[in-house]
Amino acid sequence: MYFGLSEEQQFFQESIDKFLEDTVTVDALRSYRTGEDDNLIDDVFNGLNELGLSGLIIPEEYGGLGLDSLFAISVSESLGKGVAPYPFIGSFLIAPFLINKLGSDSQKQKYLPSIANGEYRFAVALTEMTGRRIEKGIQSSKQKLSGQSLFVMDDIHSTHYLILDSDGALHIVEAEESGLEKVELKTVDITSFVSELKLDQVKTEDLGNGPGNIDAIKQAINLGRVAIASETLGASQSMLNRSVDYAKERKQFGRPIGSFQAVKHMCAQMASDLEPCYSMVWYAAHSIDHIPHEADLMACQTKAHLSEVGAFVAKTSTEVHGGMGFTDDLGLHYWFKRIGLNRQLLGSPDLLREEAAEAQGI
Amino acid sequence: MNLDFGNEYADFRNEVQSFCEQYKGIHVTGSLYSYESVMDPNEKPKIEMDYKEWQKILIEHGYHVRHIPKEYGGFGGDLDIVKNVIITEEFSKSKIPTGVGGQGIDFLVPTLLEMGTEEQRQRYIQPALYLDEIWCQGYSEPNAGSDLASLQTKGELVGDEWVINGQKIWTSTAKYAQMMFCLVRTEPEASKHQGISYLLIPMDTPGIEVRPLVDMTLDAGFNEVFFTDVRIPAENIVGERGQGWLVANKTLVHERGSLGDPNKMIRRYDKLVNLMKSEILDGVRIIDKPVYRDRLMKIHGKILALKSHGLRLLSGRLNKGQDINLGTMIVKLYGTEMRYELETLAIDVMGELGTLYNNSPHLRDNGGWQYAYMYYLGLIIGGGTSQIQKNIISERGLGLPKEPKIQGA
């Protein structure tokens, strides 16, 4: 019996951590924000693809690494830790997962190898199933899609869109297709890429339309939710680590602030809340592949719980840093905002808890 | 990741399962320790059995104190954590009670095995295992709570006897106990941690007075114990003079890690769900009211986290390379605070009726919710308060600097 990440997974995490520490520095993020540096996004994209992230879960026969859900979420933990501006969850987990599950042989041949090598970039529009805020969402008729999707994930230099319509059917749309209008949305989190899509009679390609669709979509959403939770875990751990380091260094009243119980107890509470989250995220990911009857419930509760713990850690660790925590100089807010965005993606915690209640027949 | 214990344990699980099948529906009576009510209250007990007899059967089959050597009355099995997990799992599935521990089995016996003399092991372990001799723990004092090492109960070696004077408090089971293991200051000249000895005191020794301490649940779960010129033989010491702090700390670590069993928490959660289904407010089941539902689900999320965390801690004990140091430190804080939150919700879902107590009409589940609501506040404080836990987590877990010492403290 072994419950945890394997040595291989930990080693893989270390290489991602190392790359992100060197590349996504606070200075680099600031230059990207102010427009002085246009290369950060491409550097991160190419560097992480080189490590194999674009093909991580794509089967080896289609040019990927063929790794499982646990591996995937161990990677997203590192991406959160290093607050990576990289479209992992939408482009390289949800899209290839669904294409691999539901695509025809020729669709798999066409898309998967090109996703794995970084040529095709999918953004995903699943809000029809995870909290639609527009009355008329997306309708399909005669191979044409019309309507609006308000919050499309991981839309950066996209070549394709994977869109869920209001009847639960999936469509692949080419980014250049006529009738498709993309409006870039700017969230607080500059490390993520969100857009709004307006569709007017856009030509589409169906992705699967059999009875297995809904299960596969649910599984993909589960994977996405747990991966987001794991990102939040990584980002939170990073904020706690920085708080502890700061509390050891920063002196007031002639002693390190970390020797005051008020500060100590804030750190201890963060650690106590975070520590069980590792196990929760691992178990949730493991259940996607191996314990299917627990997977829906675990995914909802894991993302809901991590959203709450993340919010607490984000706030508390900012407070441990005092006024500095509030500044752009220190840059702690990039993690704060990533955690804040993640909280709302693919279902906010309150909605997820309701779903969790229903999933256990309550 | 591998959640399987492997084929070598399949036979053992079968063996435990057939034992459980044999005793399904058992009701254990007469114990002063509360057996957690695992049976469905509507089910009629099939077998009634005295607690000592049940304890004996469990020890003989190796389902309790499995690794205590045969020569001291134990089963003499290997120290195999997986087997203990299988026993707990199967007993829990079949809803039959596991053996009881108490202060003697949980704390004294491991201490004697590690630090005791051969005579002490021969004399004390077997009666403790079979509950023929009940033990209580004399640690806390009115002025030595969180700062336990500042304890002042005095022990003086006069001839071949220790003469003890002072007072202990929070001594559970002292009313029934035949024996106490006790921390006493025997070296007044030494520094605070080096001046303590670990003594074994028969409770019928003249000069001992036990006064029940009524707590907020209105039970007298604890006692105060007063010592006036209490004389015990000089050999009733475990470890050397002045080593008592070291001896005691081995078992305190155990105490802090042992609270917060996720299986118990899940059973309690299921009970709460049932309560919320049966309570009706303005014609609507509480469970269908979104505000209460949401609180329930928040707690459920924490329980699932703790349940998964339990797997990690187990894994860390089986795989030596896995670091569970910080993970172990948080269990007492996390488990007790969460349990209190659960009991709080139970009171709130009953509203005004949640305040009923003492066999009042309209009482739900025999008043167990209100009792637990208070009892678990006690557990947040006992065994190292939440604040002490946070000091430990931040200093030993996260490496934050200690608070500067005040001179003379």
PDB file of N, CA and C in Angstrom, chain A residues 29-58:
ATOM      1  N   LEU A  29       6.638  38.749 -14.538  1.00  0.00           N
ATOM      2  CA  LEU A  29       5.186  38.952 -14.563  1.00  0.00           C
ATOM      3  C   LEU A  29       4.855  40.441 -14.697  1.00  0.00           C
ATOM      4  N   ARG A  30       5.643  41.262 -13.997  1.00  0.00           N
ATOM      5  CA  ARG A  30       5.398  42.700 -14.039  1.00  0.00           C
ATOM      6  C   ARG A  30       5.673  43.240 -15.447  1.00  0.00           C
ATOM      7  N   SER A  31       6.759  42.800 -16.051  1.00  0.00           N
ATOM      8  CA  SER A  31       7.082  43.256 -17.411  1.00  0.00           C
ATOM      9  C   SER A  31       6.000  42.822 -18.392  1.00  0.00           C
ATOM     10  N   TYR A  32       5.487  41.644 -18.177  1.00  0.00           N
ATOM     11  CA  TYR A  32       4.415  41.153 -19.039  1.00  0.00           C
ATOM     12  C   TYR A  32       3.152  42.002 -18.843  1.00  0.00           C
ATOM     13  N   ARG A  33       2.871  42.337 -17.587  1.00  0.00           N
ATOM     14  CA  ARG A  33       1.674  43.121 -17.283  1.00  0.00           C
ATOM     15  C   ARG A  33       1.746  44.522 -17.909  1.00  0.00           C
ATOM     16  N   THR A  34       2.932  45.118 -17.827  1.00  0.00           N
ATOM     17  CA  THR A  34       3.056  46.483 -18.339  1.00  0.00           C
ATOM     18  C   THR A  34       3.323  46.509 -19.838  1.00  0.00           C
ATOM     19  N   GLY A  35       3.473  45.343 -20.440  1.00  0.00           N
ATOM     20  CA  GLY A  35       3.665  45.287 -21.879  1.00  0.00           C
ATOM     21  C   GLY A  35       5.112  45.438 -22.322  1.00  0.00           C
ATOM     22  N   GLU A  36       6.057  45.499 -21.358  1.00  0.00           N
ATOM     23  CA  GLU A  36       7.467  45.623 -21.741  1.00  0.00           C
ATOM     24  C   GLU A  36       8.008  44.320 -22.338  1.00  0.00           C
ATOM     25  N   ASP A  37       7.421  43.211 -21.911  1.00  0.00           N
ATOM     26  CA  ASP A  37       7.939  41.917 -22.367  1.00  0.00           C
ATOM     27  C   ASP A  37       6.795  41.118 -22.986  1.00  0.00           C
ATOM     28  N   ASP A  38       6.928  40.849 -24.279  1.00  0.00           N
ATOM     29  CA  ASP A  38       5.882  40.081 -24.971  1.00  0.00           C
ATOM     30  C   ASP A  38       6.213  38.604 -25.022  1.00  0.00           C
ATOM     31  N   ASN A  39       7.398  38.242 -24.551  1.00  0.00           N
ATOM     32  CA  ASN A  39       7.862  36.869 -24.791  1.00  0.00           C
ATOM     33  C   ASN A  39       7.492  35.879 -23.704  1.00  0.00           C
ATOM     34  N   LEU A  40       7.103  36.381 -22.537  1.00  0.00           N
ATOM     35  CA  LEU A  40       6.910  35.482 -21.391  1.00  0.00           C
ATOM     36  C   LEU A  40       5.971  34.323 -21.724  1.00  0.00           C
ATOM     37  N   ILE A  41       4.805  34.673 -22.314  1.00  0.00           N
ATOM     38  CA  ILE A  41       3.809  33.632 -22.566  1.00  0.00           C
ATOM     39  C   ILE A  41       4.366  32.545 -23.494  1.00  0.00           C
ATOM     40  N   ASP A  42       5.049  32.977 -24.557  1.00  0.00           N
ATOM     41  CA  ASP A  42       5.617  32.001 -25.494  1.00  0.00           C
ATOM     42  C   ASP A  42       6.744  31.199 -24.854  1.00  0.00           C
ATOM     43  N   ASP A  43       7.563  31.860 -24.056  1.00  0.00           N
ATOM     44  CA  ASP A  43       8.663  31.147 -23.392  1.00  0.00           C
ATOM     45  C   ASP A  43       8.126  30.050 -22.483  1.00  0.00           C
ATOM     46  N   VAL A  44       7.090  30.406 -21.725  1.00  0.00           N
ATOM     47  CA  VAL A  44       6.501  29.417 -20.818  1.00  0.00           C
ATOM     48  C   VAL A  44       5.862  28.288 -21.628  1.00  0.00           C
ATOM     49  N   PHE A  45       5.144  28.683 -22.678  1.00  0.00           N
ATOM     50  CA  PHE A  45       4.465  27.687 -23.513  1.00  0.00           C
ATOM     51  C   PHE A  45       5.465  26.690 -24.085  1.00  0.00           C
ATOM     52  N   ASN A  46       6.518  27.214 -24.687  1.00  0.00           N
ATOM     53  CA  ASN A  46       7.502  26.326 -25.317  1.00  0.00           C
ATOM     54  C   ASN A  46       8.263  25.500 -24.282  1.00  0.00           C
ATOM     55  N   GLY A  47       8.634  26.151 -23.187  1.00  0.00           N
ATOM     56  CA  GLY A  47       9.414  25.451 -22.166  1.00  0.00           C
ATOM     57  C   GLY A  47       8.639  24.297 -21.545  1.00  0.00           C
ATOM     58  N   LEU A  48       7.376  24.545 -21.215  1.00  0.00           N
ATOM     59  CA  LEU A  48       6.586  23.478 -20.564  1.00  0.00           C
ATOM     60  C   LEU A  48       6.207  22.392 -21.572  1.00  0.00           C
ATOM     61  N   ASN A  49       5.964  22.786 -22.835  1.00  0.00           N
ATOM     62  CA  ASN A  49       5.699  21.767 -23.852  1.00  0.00           C
ATOM     63  C   ASN A  49       6.904  20.860 -24.032  1.00  0.00           C
ATOM     64  N   GLU A  50       8.096  21.460 -23.947  1.00  0.00           N
ATOM     65  CA  GLU A  50       9.308  20.671 -24.089  1.00  0.00           C
ATOM     66  C   GLU A  50       9.422  19.621 -22.978  1.00  0.00           C
ATOM     67  N   LEU A  51       8.932  19.987 -21.785  1.00  0.00           N
ATOM     68  CA  LEU A  51       8.932  19.002 -20.692  1.00  0.00           C
ATOM     69  C   LEU A  51       7.871  17.923 -20.897  1.00  0.00           C
ATOM     70  N   GLY A  52       6.979  18.142 -21.858  1.00  0.00           N
ATOM     71  CA  GLY A  52       5.992  17.105 -22.178  1.00  0.00           C
ATOM     72  C   GLY A  52       4.574  17.409 -21.717  1.00  0.00           C
ATOM     73  N   LEU A  53       4.320  18.606 -21.225  1.00  0.00           N
ATOM     74  CA  LEU A  53       3.003  18.891 -20.646  1.00  0.00           C
ATOM     75  C   LEU A  53       1.870  18.901 -21.663  1.00  0.00           C
ATOM     76  N   SER A  54       2.178  19.326 -22.920  1.00  0.00           N
ATOM     77  CA  SER A  54       1.097  19.401 -23.909  1.00  0.00           C
ATOM     78  C   SER A  54       0.579  18.012 -24.265  1.00  0.00           C
ATOM     79  N   GLY A  55       1.439  16.996 -24.139  1.00  0.00           N
ATOM     80  CA  GLY A  55       0.996  15.645 -24.476  1.00  0.00           C
ATOM     81  C   GLY A  55       0.854  14.741 -23.269  1.00  0.00           C
ATOM     82  N   LEU A  56       0.795  15.344 -22.095  1.00  0.00           N
ATOM     83  CA  LEU A  56       0.873  14.569 -20.853  1.00  0.00           C
ATOM     84  C   LEU A  56      -0.119  13.404 -20.784  1.00  0.00           C
ATOM     85  N   ILE A  57      -1.393  13.676 -21.080  1.00  0.00           N
ATOM     86  CA  ILE A  57      -2.393  12.598 -20.922  1.00  0.00           C
ATOM     87  C   ILE A  57      -2.765  11.972 -22.265  1.00  0.00           C
ATOM     88  N   ILE A  58      -2.161  12.453 -23.349  1.00  0.00           N
ATOM     89  CA  ILE A  58      -2.467  11.894 -24.674  1.00  0.00           C
ATOM     90  C   ILE A  58      -1.754  10.540 -24.813  1.00  0.00           C
TER      91      ILE A  58
END
